[in-house]
Structures are given as structure tokens and as C-alpha cells.
Short mmCIF file of C-alpha atoms in Angstrom, two decimals:
data_model
loop_
_atom_site.label_atom_id
_atom_site.label_comp_id
_atom_site.label_asym_id
_atom_site.label_seq_id
_atom_site.Cartn_x
_atom_site.Cartn_y
_atom_site.Cartn_z
CA UNK Y 1 1.88 3.27 -21.48
CA UNK Y 2 2.77 1.44 -24.53
CA UNK Y 3 4.52 2.37 -27.78
CA UNK Y 4 2.57 2.69 -31.12
CA UNK Y 5 3.27 3.57 -34.67
CA UNK Y 6 0.44 4.88 -36.07
CA UNK Y 7 -0.69 5.90 -39.17
CA UNK Y 8 -2.38 9.47 -40.53
CA UNK Y 9 -5.58 8.20 -41.39
CA UNK Y 10 -7.09 11.57 -41.97
CA UNK Y 11 -6.76 15.29 -41.43
CA UNK Y 12 -9.04 18.16 -41.54
CA UNK Y 13 -9.51 21.74 -40.91
CA UNK Y 14 -12.03 22.78 -38.40
CA UNK Y 15 -11.44 26.30 -38.60
CA UNK Y 16 -8.44 29.06 -39.67
CA UNK Y 17 -6.29 27.62 -37.30
CA UNK Y 18 -7.41 24.37 -36.00
CA UNK Y 19 -7.20 20.80 -37.69
CA UNK Y 20 -8.12 17.39 -36.48
CA UNK Y 21 -6.07 14.54 -37.19
CA UNK Y 22 -7.13 11.24 -37.28
CA UNK Y 23 -4.67 8.22 -36.34
CA UNK Y 24 -5.03 4.64 -37.15
CA UNK Y 25 -3.29 2.89 -34.10
CA UNK Y 26 -3.25 -0.73 -34.37
CA UNK Y 27 -3.18 -2.19 -31.25
CA UNK Y 28 -4.63 0.79 -29.20
CA UNK Y 29 -7.64 -0.24 -27.02
CA UNK Y 30 -8.59 1.50 -23.72
CA UNK Y 31 -7.69 5.23 -23.23
CA UNK Y 32 -9.68 7.37 -20.61
CA UNK Y 33 -10.52 10.67 -21.89
CA UNK Y 34 -8.17 13.08 -20.48
CA UNK Y 35 -4.92 11.05 -20.62
CA UNK Y 36 -2.12 12.06 -23.11
CA UNK Y 37 0.10 10.39 -25.36
CA UNK Y 38 3.73 11.56 -26.19
CA UNK Y 39 4.31 12.02 -29.96
CA UNK Y 40 7.67 12.25 -31.79
CA UNK Y 41 8.46 14.81 -34.01
CA UNK Y 42 11.75 16.35 -35.48
CA UNK Y 43 12.14 17.94 -32.28
CA UNK Y 44 14.28 16.64 -29.36
CA UNK Y 45 11.68 15.68 -26.96
CA UNK Y 46 8.45 14.21 -27.78
CA UNK Y 47 5.54 16.82 -27.57
CA UNK Y 48 2.04 15.89 -25.19
CA UNK Y 49 -1.16 15.44 -27.08
CA UNK Y 50 -4.68 14.73 -25.55
CA UNK Y 51 -6.84 12.71 -27.80
CA UNK Y 52 -10.21 14.31 -28.78
CA UNK Y 53 -11.92 11.19 -30.26
CA UNK Y 54 -11.15 7.65 -29.00
CA UNK Y 55 -12.26 4.36 -30.65
CA UNK Y 56 -10.91 0.98 -30.92
CA UNK Y 57 -7.52 1.20 -32.53
CA UNK Y 58 -8.00 5.08 -33.69
CA UNK Y 59 -7.91 8.25 -32.09
CA UNK Y 60 -7.85 11.80 -33.03
CA UNK Y 61 -6.07 15.09 -31.90
CA UNK Y 62 -6.89 18.61 -32.29
CA UNK Y 63 -4.09 20.94 -33.27
CA UNK Y 64 -3.77 24.52 -33.70
CA UNK Y 65 -0.96 26.49 -35.49
CA UNK Y 66 1.25 27.54 -32.78
CA UNK Y 67 4.96 29.01 -32.86
CA UNK Y 68 6.29 25.28 -31.84
CA UNK Y 69 7.84 24.28 -34.98
CA UNK Y 70 7.00 20.67 -33.74
CA UNK Y 71 3.68 21.42 -33.70
CA UNK Y 72 3.74 22.99 -37.04
CA UNK Y 73 5.41 19.83 -38.27
CA UNK Y 74 2.66 17.71 -37.42
CA UNK Y 75 -0.20 19.80 -39.18
CA UNK Y 76 1.88 18.75 -42.22
CA UNK Y 77 1.46 15.00 -42.01
CA UNK Y 78 -0.38 13.82 -44.71
CA UNK Y 79 -2.56 10.27 -44.70
CA UNK Y 80 -0.57 7.30 -44.82
CA UNK Y 81 2.24 9.24 -42.79
CA UNK Y 82 3.65 7.32 -39.90
CA UNK Y 83 3.20 9.20 -36.52
CA UNK Y 84 5.22 7.48 -33.43
CA UNK Y 85 3.42 7.80 -30.54
CA UNK Y 86 3.47 6.39 -26.64
CA UNK Y 87 0.69 6.28 -24.43
CA UNK Y 88 -1.91 6.58 -22.55
CA UNK Y 89 -0.29 8.40 -19.54
CA UNK Y 90 -1.94 9.48 -16.37
CA UNK Y 91 -5.23 10.04 -15.16
CA UNK Y 92 -8.39 11.27 -16.84
CA UNK Y 93 -11.92 12.66 -16.13
CA UNK Y 94 -14.11 11.04 -14.14
CA UNK Y 95 -16.77 9.12 -15.68
CA UNK Y 96 -20.22 10.66 -16.13
CA UNK Y 97 -23.52 9.18 -14.55
CA UNK Y 98 -27.04 9.11 -16.01
CA UNK Y 99 -28.87 12.59 -15.08
CA UNK Y 100 -25.68 14.45 -13.98
CA UNK Y 101 -25.33 17.91 -15.23
CA UNK Y 102 -21.98 18.31 -16.71
CA UNK Y 103 -20.54 21.85 -17.15
CA UNK Y 104 -17.35 21.77 -19.95
CA UNK Y 105 -15.14 24.95 -20.11
CA UNK Y 106 -12.75 25.49 -22.88
CA UNK Y 107 -10.93 28.47 -23.34
CA UNK Y 108 -10.03 28.39 -26.72
CA UNK Y 109 -10.98 25.86 -29.67
CA UNK Y 110 -8.52 23.72 -29.16
CA UNK Y 111 -8.88 23.03 -25.45
CA UNK Y 112 -12.07 21.24 -26.67
CA UNK Y 113 -9.88 18.43 -27.54
CA UNK Y 114 -9.27 16.86 -24.65
CA UNK Y 115 -12.88 17.51 -23.44
CA UNK Y 116 -14.18 16.22 -26.57
CA UNK Y 117 -14.65 12.46 -25.75
CA UNK Y 118 -15.59 13.44 -21.82
CA UNK Y 119 -18.40 15.16 -23.80
CA UNK Y 120 -19.52 12.36 -25.93
CA UNK Y 121 -18.99 9.67 -23.20
CA UNK Y 122 -21.24 11.91 -20.66
CA UNK Y 123 -24.36 12.51 -23.66
CA UNK Y 124 -23.86 8.56 -24.53
CA UNK Y 125 -24.31 7.70 -20.59
CA UNK Y 126 -27.52 10.19 -20.09
CA UNK Y 127 -25.92 13.13 -18.30
CA UNK Y 128 -26.73 16.86 -19.38
CA UNK Y 129 -24.14 18.61 -21.02
CA UNK Y 130 -23.46 22.30 -21.29
CA UNK Y 131 -20.33 23.66 -23.02
CA UNK Y 132 -18.90 27.05 -22.50
CA UNK Y 133 -16.65 28.08 -25.46
CA UNK Y 134 -13.96 30.91 -26.03
CA UNK Y 135 -12.49 32.48 -28.90
CA UNK Y 136 -11.30 35.40 -30.04
CA UNK Y 137 -13.83 35.79 -33.25
CA UNK Y 138 -16.58 34.17 -34.78
CA UNK Y 139 -13.95 32.37 -37.08
CA UNK Y 140 -11.86 30.69 -34.70
CA UNK Y 141 -14.91 29.06 -32.48
CA UNK Y 142 -15.11 25.49 -32.27
CA UNK Y 143 -17.86 24.23 -34.47
CA UNK Y 144 -20.64 23.47 -32.63
CA UNK Y 145 -21.88 20.97 -35.25
CA UNK Y 146 -18.74 19.04 -34.22
CA UNK Y 147 -20.47 18.01 -30.93
CA UNK Y 148 -23.56 15.81 -30.15
CA UNK Y 149 -26.78 17.37 -30.98
CA UNK Y 150 -28.19 16.95 -27.06
CA UNK Y 151 -25.18 19.51 -26.12
CA UNK Y 152 -25.76 23.13 -25.46
CA UNK Y 153 -22.99 25.31 -26.15
CA UNK Y 154 -22.61 28.96 -25.13
CA UNK Y 155 -19.66 31.04 -26.73
CA UNK Y 156 -18.00 34.33 -25.90
CA UNK Y 157 -15.52 36.06 -28.25
CA UNK Y 158 -13.12 38.63 -27.85
CA UNK Y 159 -14.60 40.95 -30.09
CA UNK Y 160 -18.37 40.04 -29.76
CA UNK Y 161 -18.40 38.66 -33.41
CA UNK Y 162 -20.37 35.40 -32.38
CA UNK Y 163 -22.26 34.80 -28.75
CA UNK Y 164 -21.35 36.94 -25.66
CA UNK Y 165 -18.47 39.63 -26.22
CA UNK Y 166 -15.67 38.62 -23.53
CA UNK Y 167 -13.83 35.95 -22.54
CA UNK Y 168 -15.36 32.24 -21.29
CA UNK Y 169 -14.99 33.46 -17.68
CA UNK Y 170 -17.60 35.60 -18.27
CA UNK Y 171 -20.05 32.75 -18.68
CA UNK Y 172 -19.46 31.23 -15.41
CA UNK Y 173 -22.09 32.81 -13.19
CA UNK Y 174 -24.86 31.99 -15.22
CA UNK Y 175 -23.42 28.19 -15.68
CA UNK Y 176 -21.58 27.37 -12.48
CA UNK Y 177 -25.17 27.09 -10.12
CA UNK Y 178 -26.84 24.58 -12.80
CA UNK Y 179 -23.60 21.91 -12.71
CA UNK Y 180 -23.02 18.88 -10.58
CA UNK Y 181 -19.55 18.56 -12.03
CA UNK Y 182 -17.10 20.80 -13.92
CA UNK Y 183 -14.23 19.72 -16.25
CA UNK Y 184 -12.17 22.88 -17.71
CA UNK Y 185 -9.09 22.99 -20.04
CA UNK Y 186 -7.26 26.21 -20.36
CA UNK Y 187 -4.84 28.62 -18.69
CA UNK Y 188 -4.15 28.85 -14.86
CA UNK Y 189 -5.92 32.43 -15.53
CA UNK Y 190 -9.73 30.29 -16.36
CA UNK Y 191 -8.62 27.98 -13.45
CA UNK Y 192 -8.59 30.68 -10.82
CA UNK Y 193 -11.53 32.33 -12.11
CA UNK Y 194 -13.32 29.23 -11.92
CA UNK Y 195 -12.39 28.67 -8.43
CA UNK Y 196 -13.11 32.38 -7.44
CA UNK Y 197 -16.65 31.40 -9.10
CA UNK Y 198 -17.32 28.11 -6.93
CA UNK Y 199 -16.10 29.65 -3.78
CA UNK Y 200 -18.52 32.82 -4.38
CA UNK Y 201 -21.35 30.53 -5.69
CA UNK Y 202 -21.12 27.27 -4.43
CA UNK Y 203 -19.17 27.47 -1.24
CA UNK Y 204 -19.99 23.79 -0.12
CA UNK Y 205 -18.59 22.37 -3.63
CA UNK Y 206 -17.44 19.11 -3.74
CA UNK Y 207 -13.66 19.36 -4.71
CA UNK Y 208 -13.58 16.10 -6.59
CA UNK Y 209 -16.34 17.31 -8.66
CA UNK Y 210 -14.04 19.91 -10.55
CA UNK Y 211 -11.45 18.69 -12.71
CA UNK Y 212 -8.94 20.61 -14.81
CA UNK Y 213 -6.16 19.42 -17.40
CA UNK Y 214 -2.70 20.53 -16.49
CA UNK Y 215 -0.87 21.35 -19.74
CA UNK Y 216 1.63 24.05 -18.77
CA UNK Y 217 4.21 21.65 -17.26
CA UNK Y 218 6.91 20.19 -19.20
CA UNK Y 219 6.00 16.39 -19.92
CA UNK Y 220 9.14 14.16 -21.18
CA UNK Y 221 8.67 10.56 -20.09
CA UNK Y 222 5.29 9.86 -19.29
CA UNK Y 223 5.84 7.27 -16.86
CA UNK Y 224 7.12 8.97 -13.80
CA UNK Y 225 11.03 8.40 -14.41
CA UNK Y 226 12.65 11.77 -15.23
CA UNK Y 227 11.08 13.87 -12.50
CA UNK Y 228 10.53 16.99 -15.17
CA UNK Y 229 6.80 17.48 -14.56
CA UNK Y 230 7.07 17.31 -10.77
CA UNK Y 231 5.41 20.08 -9.48
CA UNK Y 232 5.16 21.29 -5.36
CA UNK Y 233 1.87 21.95 -3.91
CA UNK Y 234 0.23 21.48 -0.60
CA UNK Y 235 0.45 17.80 -0.57
CA UNK Y 236 4.17 17.73 -1.20
CA UNK Y 237 5.76 16.90 -4.77
CA UNK Y 238 3.38 15.45 -7.38
CA UNK Y 239 4.28 14.16 -10.89
CA UNK Y 240 1.83 15.58 -13.76
CA UNK Y 241 2.30 12.45 -15.83
CA UNK Y 242 1.01 10.17 -12.96
CA UNK Y 243 -0.71 12.10 -10.65
CA UNK Y 244 -2.46 14.31 -13.73
CA UNK Y 245 -2.59 15.38 -15.99
CA UNK Y 246 -6.31 15.63 -14.58
CA UNK Y 247 -6.46 16.89 -11.52
CA UNK Y 248 -8.86 18.64 -9.05
CA UNK Y 249 -8.99 22.08 -9.70
CA UNK Y 250 -8.18 23.09 -5.92
CA UNK Y 251 -4.88 21.02 -6.45
CA UNK Y 252 -3.93 22.40 -9.76
CA UNK Y 253 -3.90 25.74 -8.23
CA UNK Y 254 -2.07 24.55 -5.12
CA UNK Y 255 0.65 23.49 -7.31
CA UNK Y 256 3.39 25.88 -8.40
CA UNK Y 257 2.93 27.46 -11.61
CA UNK Y 258 5.24 28.26 -14.43
CA UNK Y 259 4.52 32.07 -14.48
CA UNK X 1 30.39 -10.74 -18.46
CA UNK X 2 31.67 -7.38 -17.46
CA UNK X 3 33.56 -6.89 -14.21
CA UNK X 4 33.14 -3.33 -13.17
CA UNK X 5 34.53 -3.94 -9.46
CA UNK X 6 37.36 -6.68 -10.04
CA UNK X 7 38.98 -5.75 -6.72
CA UNK X 8 36.16 -5.80 -4.56
CA UNK X 9 35.39 -8.89 -2.23
CA UNK X 10 31.92 -9.54 -4.01
CA UNK X 11 32.61 -7.71 -7.49
CA UNK X 12 29.71 -6.22 -9.73
CA UNK X 13 29.46 -8.29 -12.78
CA UNK X 14 27.23 -7.13 -15.66
CA UNK X 15 25.59 -9.38 -18.36
CA UNK X 16 25.41 -6.60 -20.87
CA UNK X 17 27.38 -3.24 -21.65
CA UNK X 18 24.49 -0.91 -21.40
CA UNK X 19 23.25 0.64 -18.58
CA UNK X 20 20.67 3.42 -17.75
CA UNK X 21 22.07 6.88 -16.83
CA UNK X 22 21.29 8.22 -13.38
CA UNK X 23 17.96 10.24 -13.68
CA UNK X 24 16.90 8.54 -16.92
CA UNK X 25 15.15 5.61 -16.03
CA UNK X 26 13.78 5.98 -12.31
CA UNK X 27 14.17 3.52 -9.54
CA UNK X 28 14.11 0.76 -12.25
CA UNK X 29 9.90 0.10 -12.13
CA UNK X 30 8.60 2.65 -13.92
CA UNK X 31 9.08 1.68 -17.45
CA UNK X 32 7.74 -1.55 -16.87
CA UNK X 33 5.77 -3.15 -19.34
CA UNK X 34 7.11 -0.55 -22.07
CA UNK X 35 11.11 -1.49 -21.82
CA UNK X 36 12.71 -4.56 -20.55
CA UNK X 37 14.90 -3.65 -18.19
CA UNK X 38 16.35 -6.88 -18.20
CA UNK X 39 18.68 -6.05 -21.21
CA UNK X 40 20.44 -3.63 -19.23
CA UNK X 41 23.93 -5.13 -17.42
CA UNK X 42 22.92 -3.20 -14.54
CA UNK X 43 20.12 -0.61 -13.60
CA UNK X 44 21.24 2.88 -12.11
CA UNK X 45 18.60 4.50 -10.21
CA UNK X 46 17.66 8.19 -9.90
CA UNK X 47 19.17 9.96 -7.00
CA UNK X 48 18.74 9.32 -3.48
CA UNK X 49 19.98 11.63 -0.56
CA UNK X 50 19.57 11.05 3.28
CA UNK X 51 16.27 13.22 3.69
CA UNK X 52 13.99 14.16 0.92
CA UNK X 53 14.84 16.78 -1.60
CA UNK X 54 11.76 18.96 -3.03
CA UNK X 55 14.16 19.65 -5.79
CA UNK X 56 13.97 22.52 -8.43
CA UNK X 57 11.01 24.61 -8.97
CA UNK X 58 9.37 24.86 -12.62
CA UNK X 59 10.24 24.82 -15.62
CA UNK X 60 12.42 21.86 -15.17
CA UNK X 61 13.20 21.80 -18.86
CA UNK X 62 14.10 23.43 -21.76
CA UNK X 63 14.73 22.44 -25.06
CA UNK X 64 17.63 23.03 -27.41
CA UNK X 65 17.39 22.37 -31.04
CA UNK X 66 19.26 18.84 -30.61
CA UNK X 67 19.07 18.49 -26.93
CA UNK X 68 17.48 19.43 -23.89
CA UNK X 69 18.63 21.17 -20.49
CA UNK X 70 16.98 19.39 -17.62
CA UNK X 71 17.19 20.31 -13.68
CA UNK X 72 15.63 18.25 -11.03
CA UNK X 73 17.77 19.58 -8.16
CA UNK X 74 18.09 15.73 -7.51
CA UNK X 75 14.43 15.74 -6.07
CA UNK X 76 13.89 12.27 -4.27
CA UNK X 77 11.52 11.32 -1.27
CA UNK X 78 14.83 10.76 1.02
CA UNK X 79 16.19 6.98 1.36
CA UNK X 80 13.74 5.89 3.94
CA UNK X 81 11.00 6.10 1.29
CA UNK X 82 12.88 4.83 -1.63
CA UNK X 83 13.51 1.71 0.33
CA UNK X 84 10.29 1.55 1.33
CA UNK X 85 8.81 1.58 -2.15
CA UNK X 86 11.55 0.07 -4.48
CA UNK X 87 13.62 -2.77 -2.33
CA UNK X 88 11.40 -5.38 -2.61
CA UNK X 89 11.03 -4.72 -6.50
CA UNK X 90 14.68 -4.24 -6.83
CA UNK X 91 15.14 -7.94 -5.57
CA UNK X 92 12.68 -9.27 -8.73
CA UNK X 93 14.10 -7.11 -11.08
CA UNK X 94 16.87 -9.29 -12.64
CA UNK X 95 20.12 -6.80 -13.34
CA UNK X 96 21.70 -5.82 -10.50
CA UNK X 97 20.91 -2.34 -9.17
CA UNK X 98 23.26 0.77 -8.66
CA UNK X 99 21.57 3.40 -6.58
CA UNK X 100 22.77 6.88 -7.65
CA UNK X 101 23.79 8.71 -4.43
CA UNK X 102 23.00 12.58 -4.46
CA UNK X 103 26.13 15.05 -3.22
CA UNK X 104 25.12 15.25 0.83
CA UNK X 105 27.31 15.78 3.81
CA UNK X 106 29.81 13.09 3.71
CA UNK X 107 28.15 11.75 6.87
CA UNK X 108 24.58 11.86 5.67
CA UNK X 109 25.68 9.86 2.33
CA UNK X 110 27.57 7.41 4.63
CA UNK X 111 24.45 6.68 6.45
CA UNK X 112 22.25 6.50 3.27
CA UNK X 113 24.78 4.00 1.96
CA UNK X 114 24.47 1.69 5.10
CA UNK X 115 21.07 2.11 4.80
CA UNK X 116 20.80 0.87 1.23
CA UNK X 117 23.55 -1.70 1.63
CA UNK X 118 21.31 -3.50 4.40
CA UNK X 119 18.26 -3.93 2.34
CA UNK X 120 20.51 -6.53 0.58
CA UNK X 121 18.68 -5.78 -2.84
CA UNK X 122 21.64 -3.36 -4.05
CA UNK X 123 24.60 -4.19 -5.68
CA UNK X 124 26.39 -1.16 -6.08
CA UNK X 125 26.34 2.57 -5.37
CA UNK X 126 27.06 5.40 -7.67
CA UNK X 127 28.70 8.64 -6.23
CA UNK X 128 26.94 11.85 -7.95
CA UNK X 129 30.00 14.02 -7.77
CA UNK X 130 29.00 18.01 -8.34
CA UNK X 131 30.63 19.95 -10.84
CA UNK X 132 32.72 22.13 -8.49
CA UNK X 133 34.04 19.02 -6.27
CA UNK X 134 37.90 19.56 -5.50
CA UNK X 135 40.17 16.33 -5.34
CA UNK X 136 39.60 16.08 -1.20
CA UNK X 137 35.60 16.74 -1.77
CA UNK X 138 35.58 13.85 -4.04
CA UNK X 139 37.61 11.61 -1.70
CA UNK X 140 35.42 12.43 0.96
CA UNK X 141 32.32 11.32 -0.80
CA UNK X 142 33.94 7.99 -2.55
CA UNK X 143 35.11 7.22 1.37
CA UNK X 144 31.33 7.78 2.61
CA UNK X 145 29.84 5.87 0.12
CA UNK X 146 32.60 2.66 0.70
CA UNK X 147 31.09 2.65 4.31
CA UNK X 148 28.38 0.24 2.72
CA UNK X 149 31.02 -1.98 1.74
CA UNK X 150 29.35 -2.17 -1.40
CA UNK X 151 31.40 -1.69 -4.78
CA UNK X 152 31.41 2.36 -5.41
CA UNK X 153 31.37 3.84 -8.92
CA UNK X 154 32.16 7.60 -8.84
CA UNK X 155 30.54 9.69 -11.26
CA UNK X 156 33.04 12.49 -12.61
CA UNK X 157 31.86 15.95 -13.80
CA UNK X 158 32.96 16.12 -17.29
CA UNK X 159 35.21 19.15 -17.49
CA UNK X 160 37.13 17.99 -13.99
CA UNK X 161 37.06 14.42 -14.75
CA UNK X 162 40.57 13.90 -15.23
CA UNK X 163 41.85 15.95 -11.96
CA UNK X 164 38.98 14.15 -9.86
CA UNK X 165 39.62 10.36 -11.44
CA UNK X 166 42.78 9.59 -9.43
CA UNK X 167 41.55 11.05 -6.04
CA UNK X 168 38.46 8.80 -6.55
CA UNK X 169 40.52 5.86 -7.29
CA UNK X 170 42.89 6.43 -4.40
CA UNK X 171 39.78 6.74 -2.14
CA UNK X 172 38.71 3.55 -2.82
CA UNK X 173 36.32 4.14 -5.78
CA UNK X 174 36.12 0.44 -7.99
CA UNK X 175 35.13 2.23 -11.66
CA UNK X 176 34.44 5.46 -12.76
CA UNK X 177 31.57 6.78 -14.76
CA UNK X 178 32.67 9.43 -17.53
CA UNK X 179 30.63 11.53 -17.13
CA UNK X 180 27.70 13.46 -15.66
CA UNK X 181 25.84 15.59 -18.35
CA UNK X 182 27.92 18.97 -18.50
CA UNK X 183 25.76 21.71 -17.08
CA UNK X 184 24.40 24.08 -19.48
CA UNK X 185 21.55 26.74 -19.60
CA UNK X 186 18.45 27.23 -22.17
CA UNK X 187 15.49 29.38 -22.13
CA UNK X 188 11.88 28.22 -21.67
CA UNK X 189 9.32 29.42 -23.94
CA UNK X 190 8.19 31.29 -20.68
CA UNK X 191 11.58 33.23 -20.77
CA UNK X 192 12.92 31.64 -17.78
CA UNK X 193 16.13 30.55 -17.56
CA UNK X 194 16.71 26.83 -16.96
CA UNK X 195 20.21 25.46 -15.47
CA UNK X 196 20.75 22.25 -15.37
CA UNK X 197 22.16 19.01 -17.24
CA UNK X 198 22.76 18.99 -21.09
CA UNK X 199 21.39 15.82 -22.87
CA UNK X 200 21.85 15.83 -26.76
CA UNK X 201 23.65 14.17 -29.47
CA UNK X 202 26.54 17.15 -29.17
CA UNK X 203 27.23 15.75 -25.53
CA UNK X 204 28.58 12.75 -27.22
CA UNK X 205 31.68 14.59 -29.05
CA UNK X 206 32.78 16.17 -25.52
CA UNK X 207 32.69 12.94 -23.68
CA UNK X 208 34.86 11.18 -26.37
CA UNK X 209 38.33 12.65 -25.44
CA UNK X 210 37.47 12.93 -21.61
CA UNK X 211 37.04 8.99 -21.76
CA UNK X 212 40.37 8.51 -23.34
CA UNK X 213 42.45 10.92 -21.30
CA UNK X 214 40.86 9.23 -18.01
CA UNK X 215 41.42 6.06 -19.63
CA UNK X 216 44.94 6.66 -20.23
CA UNK X 217 45.11 8.03 -16.47
CA UNK X 218 43.71 5.27 -14.63
CA UNK X 219 43.42 1.26 -14.49
CA UNK X 220 40.20 0.74 -12.98
CA UNK X 221 36.77 -0.11 -15.17
CA UNK X 222 35.54 3.31 -16.95
CA UNK X 223 31.86 3.48 -17.84
CA UNK X 224 31.19 5.98 -20.45
CA UNK X 225 28.29 8.45 -20.63
CA UNK X 226 27.13 11.31 -22.63
CA UNK X 227 25.11 11.73 -25.83
CA UNK X 228 24.38 8.28 -27.19
CA UNK X 229 21.81 7.62 -29.55
CA UNK X 230 22.82 4.93 -31.59
CA UNK X 231 24.89 1.69 -31.59
CA UNK X 232 27.51 3.59 -33.34
CA UNK X 233 28.04 6.21 -30.40
CA UNK X 234 28.05 3.61 -27.64
CA UNK X 235 30.64 1.69 -30.15
CA UNK X 236 32.49 4.46 -30.33
CA UNK X 237 32.49 5.11 -26.34
CA UNK X 238 33.72 1.39 -26.06
CA UNK X 239 36.74 1.83 -28.74
CA UNK X 240 37.88 4.56 -26.35
CA UNK X 241 38.29 2.50 -23.51
CA UNK X 242 35.23 2.44 -21.67
CA UNK X 243 33.59 -1.05 -20.60
CA UNK X 244 30.34 -0.36 -20.46
CA UNK X 245 28.00 2.52 -21.49
CA UNK X 246 25.34 4.64 -19.78
CA UNK X 247 22.29 5.86 -21.82
CA UNK X 248 20.75 8.91 -21.23
CA UNK X 249 18.92 11.04 -23.73
CA UNK X 250 18.02 8.63 -25.60
CA UNK X 251 15.81 7.02 -23.19
CA UNK X 252 13.94 10.23 -22.62
CA UNK X 253 13.12 10.29 -26.24
CA UNK X 254 12.84 6.69 -27.21
CA UNK X 255 13.33 3.82 -24.86
CA UNK X 256 11.96 1.21 -26.86
CA UNK X 257 15.43 1.34 -29.25
CA UNK X 258 17.00 -0.40 -26.28
CA UNK X 259 16.29 -3.79 -27.41
CA UNK X 260 18.25 -2.91 -30.57
CA UNK X 261 21.09 -1.15 -29.08
CA UNK X 262 21.25 -3.97 -26.64
CA UNK X 263 21.21 -6.76 -29.65
CA UNK X 264 23.66 -4.74 -31.75
CA UNK X 265 26.25 -4.60 -28.72
CA UNK X 266 25.76 -8.12 -27.19
CA UNK X 267 28.01 -9.37 -30.36
CA UNK X 268 30.92 -6.72 -28.85
CA UNK X 269 33.86 -9.02 -27.50
#
């Protein structure tokens, strides 16, 4: 992990409550999709963010309006403003290979963020990608045009205003039988539904081929020093900032949750 | 050079007045490449106990407007694993290593202390006294740590520091740490309360008078700890009688401020 003084390069709105912030990060080189960074805000503790797009000396993040004042502050940063960040930390998603079928599940629009670079990388490698994207209504759906044209996108909205009526877990039965790899970002509820679907439809599924992002555990230091992100699981105590934030689906659900 | 154990046969000398507080710098290796640990006078590690501790369940952190409450429950893999994983690195770190001992039964703490001393990689031990410790309990813990024959620092609970200081010195503590972060509670966004150690700027104001009070009552070297977020904060604690300062919350927020702090304090007499 390194410390960077980044600069806001651009900020654009992707939806009613969704922004993409692009940062110029001098000195940034390698970063694996799914790895996180810790951003300084007026809040006492840093905030974890998971880059959506990565390029030499730049990255972008998706930010949604929320009740967290620190996140709200980030949204107000304008081009030219400095951003203090440290990263990358943790383990990211596995790399895709040509010909593989990747199922990407995002519970809400902002959850596409950590998955976006993985999607781009998989398409570039020659893998097939199917994205399941959830939202409350049409206006809050992640814009499909922001993803590579080769990607198929299936949408579920709570009010049925776009795609299938319901939540994204309703799309799993039709998609899971097709996939070679699955990556997902969302709530524990999503991960439980995904695990149940896999056990029902793909009982011999190789556990390491379903990966999810743990984002509901506090992330403070990013280097495994403070113990704030420790979770108790079947294999003992593990630090999410080191063993995660991307972990096998079963490991995420074997670990304690913040209920 | 700052001597923490002037009456100890080996002593414990610091090249810098800055140390990390227990729980804020891991076991000395985690920040490699990000923070130069050699800028510290000594490295104080996370807690170690005889047997593994699972520690507290989640959520472990709740944020406040200018601080946070953190409860790891002294999670650690036990002294055997700590030695296996870190003793080699400690030999190569540079600054002396002071291992923080979690409050165990005194007999268990003594075994932990002797095991750590046997590595040859540990320069001192810091006894973490719980907030409810009595003077006799504090004495027993310090005596247990002294079975290692290493220099022993006693980290005092903030609101009982003056009461326990004398007992620790009489039991043979070479130095006193004032103080452990106070116990506090804050609500996590999930609606659950987190009860643990309070970190934040406000703690500095609480620690200052206690440092002065303990200093006036005891002659052993005193290390101050609590709420240091600037050079001015550190200088204030030194002016109140501390010979060195431990950094806690600032290491959780912005550990790369360490070079500036170290440079500023290097000029202190």
C-alpha cells in the first residue's frame, strides 16, 4: 500500500444519486480490480472506496449519495481539488481467461463500481460477460452504455419500470447455469441468495469460482495492523483488509456478519 | 538518547521520543514500505497473551465526530504464534521492540514474558493494566512481567493512573505509560453499541493533567499517550513531564505524518 496525493480530474453524474469521480494519481501503477483504497475526508476515519476504472496514474470511483457525511463531502469535490488516499489494499478478483463465461452480479448501481474494471478486463481477455444489475426504479439503474458493448446486461427494478420486476436475485436462476465464474457485490442477503442458488443448480460448483466483495466490515488502517476488520469464520480469525476484501462466497458467509 | 529503564541492568534506550501505542502499529511489520518504523524510538506491538484470543465480535469500530471507539478485545494468535511469525523480523527492525502484554492470569503472563525474553528479540515489555485493576492486581501483573528480566513498562488506565502508579513502581516497573485510551461507547450505523477504547483529539486534554499528576508522585520515566495529532500535542505532553510520547489515533488516520512529527521533536532537548 502507498500514500498518494491525488487530484480530482473530473466529476460526472451517471444517475440521480450516482457520481463517477475520476482522480489523477501520480505514481499509481498496479491495482487489481476489487482492491480498495482509503480516502481521507473530514470524518475522523478514512473511507474505503473500490475503484471502478484503473489506468496508469488515474482511477475512478463510483459514489452514491448517502447518509454518511463523509461520502457527501467527497461528492462535492471539484476538478483540481486534492484527495488524500492510500492504497491499494487487500486481494482483488481473479483474472479472467479467454472463452470463460463470467457472471457479474451487482445489487445496486453503485455496486457496479468495484466490478467495472473486472468487466472491462474480462472482455478484453476474450471472456463472455453477463451482468445482472439491480435498482429500485429505471432512473437509478446503472447506465448500460457505460459498459463495453460486448457485455449483456439484464436488469431488475423494484417497481418493474425497467427490465424484470423484482430484485436482482430473481435473475439468478436463469443465469447461474450458464456461468463459469461468478463475481458479486452487494449485501449479505444477495450473497446468501447466490449461495442457495449455486447449491441448488450447481451442486458441484468449485467454491473458488464464486467471489464476492466484503464491504460491511469497518476498514481503518488497510495494512492489517489495527484489527478493526477482523472477522471470525470457520478457518479462524481473518483480516478483511488482508485476506479480502474479495473472498470466496462461502468464506464470506462463513464469517460473522454485522447484523 | 532517552533512557526508559535507568535502574535496569540492561536498560532500554530510545533514539527518538516517539513510539506507537499498542494496537496502532501491528507487530511492527505491517506498515513496511508505507511508514518508516525506524523513526520511532521503539516499536510497541499489539497485545500478546499466552493463548490465542479471538477478540471482540463485529462491529469493532464506531466513529464519533472527532474520534472513534475501537474494541479488538485483545485479539492475538497467542505468544507461540507471535514469536514464530515476528521474532525474526523484530531482530531486523532497527528500533527496540516492546511487546504489549494483554492482561492474563499473572502466572500466564509470566510464561508469556519468559517466552518473549527467550527470543532475544524483545527489548522490553509493556503491561496493559485493565481499567478495573486494583493496586494489588497491578503489582501482581508487573511482578509477573518482571520474571522475564526485561525492562517493564506499566500502562496505566487513565482514570486510575495516580492510584496504580505507586503500586507498579513498588512492584518494579521501570517506566510508566500514561495512559491507556479511556473506555467509551458509541453507536455503530447498524444500531449496535461498540464499547472499547476511545481515540481522538479530545483524549489529549484528558491525559495532560493525569501526566502532570503522576509525574509529581513518581520518579520513574513517564511515557505519555493519548490524543496526539500534532507536534504541539506531543510537545505539551513532554512539557508536562513525559520523556516520550506514544502515538495512537493519528496512526490510524495518517501514519505518514510520522516523519514530520519525528523531525519536529528531534530538536527537543
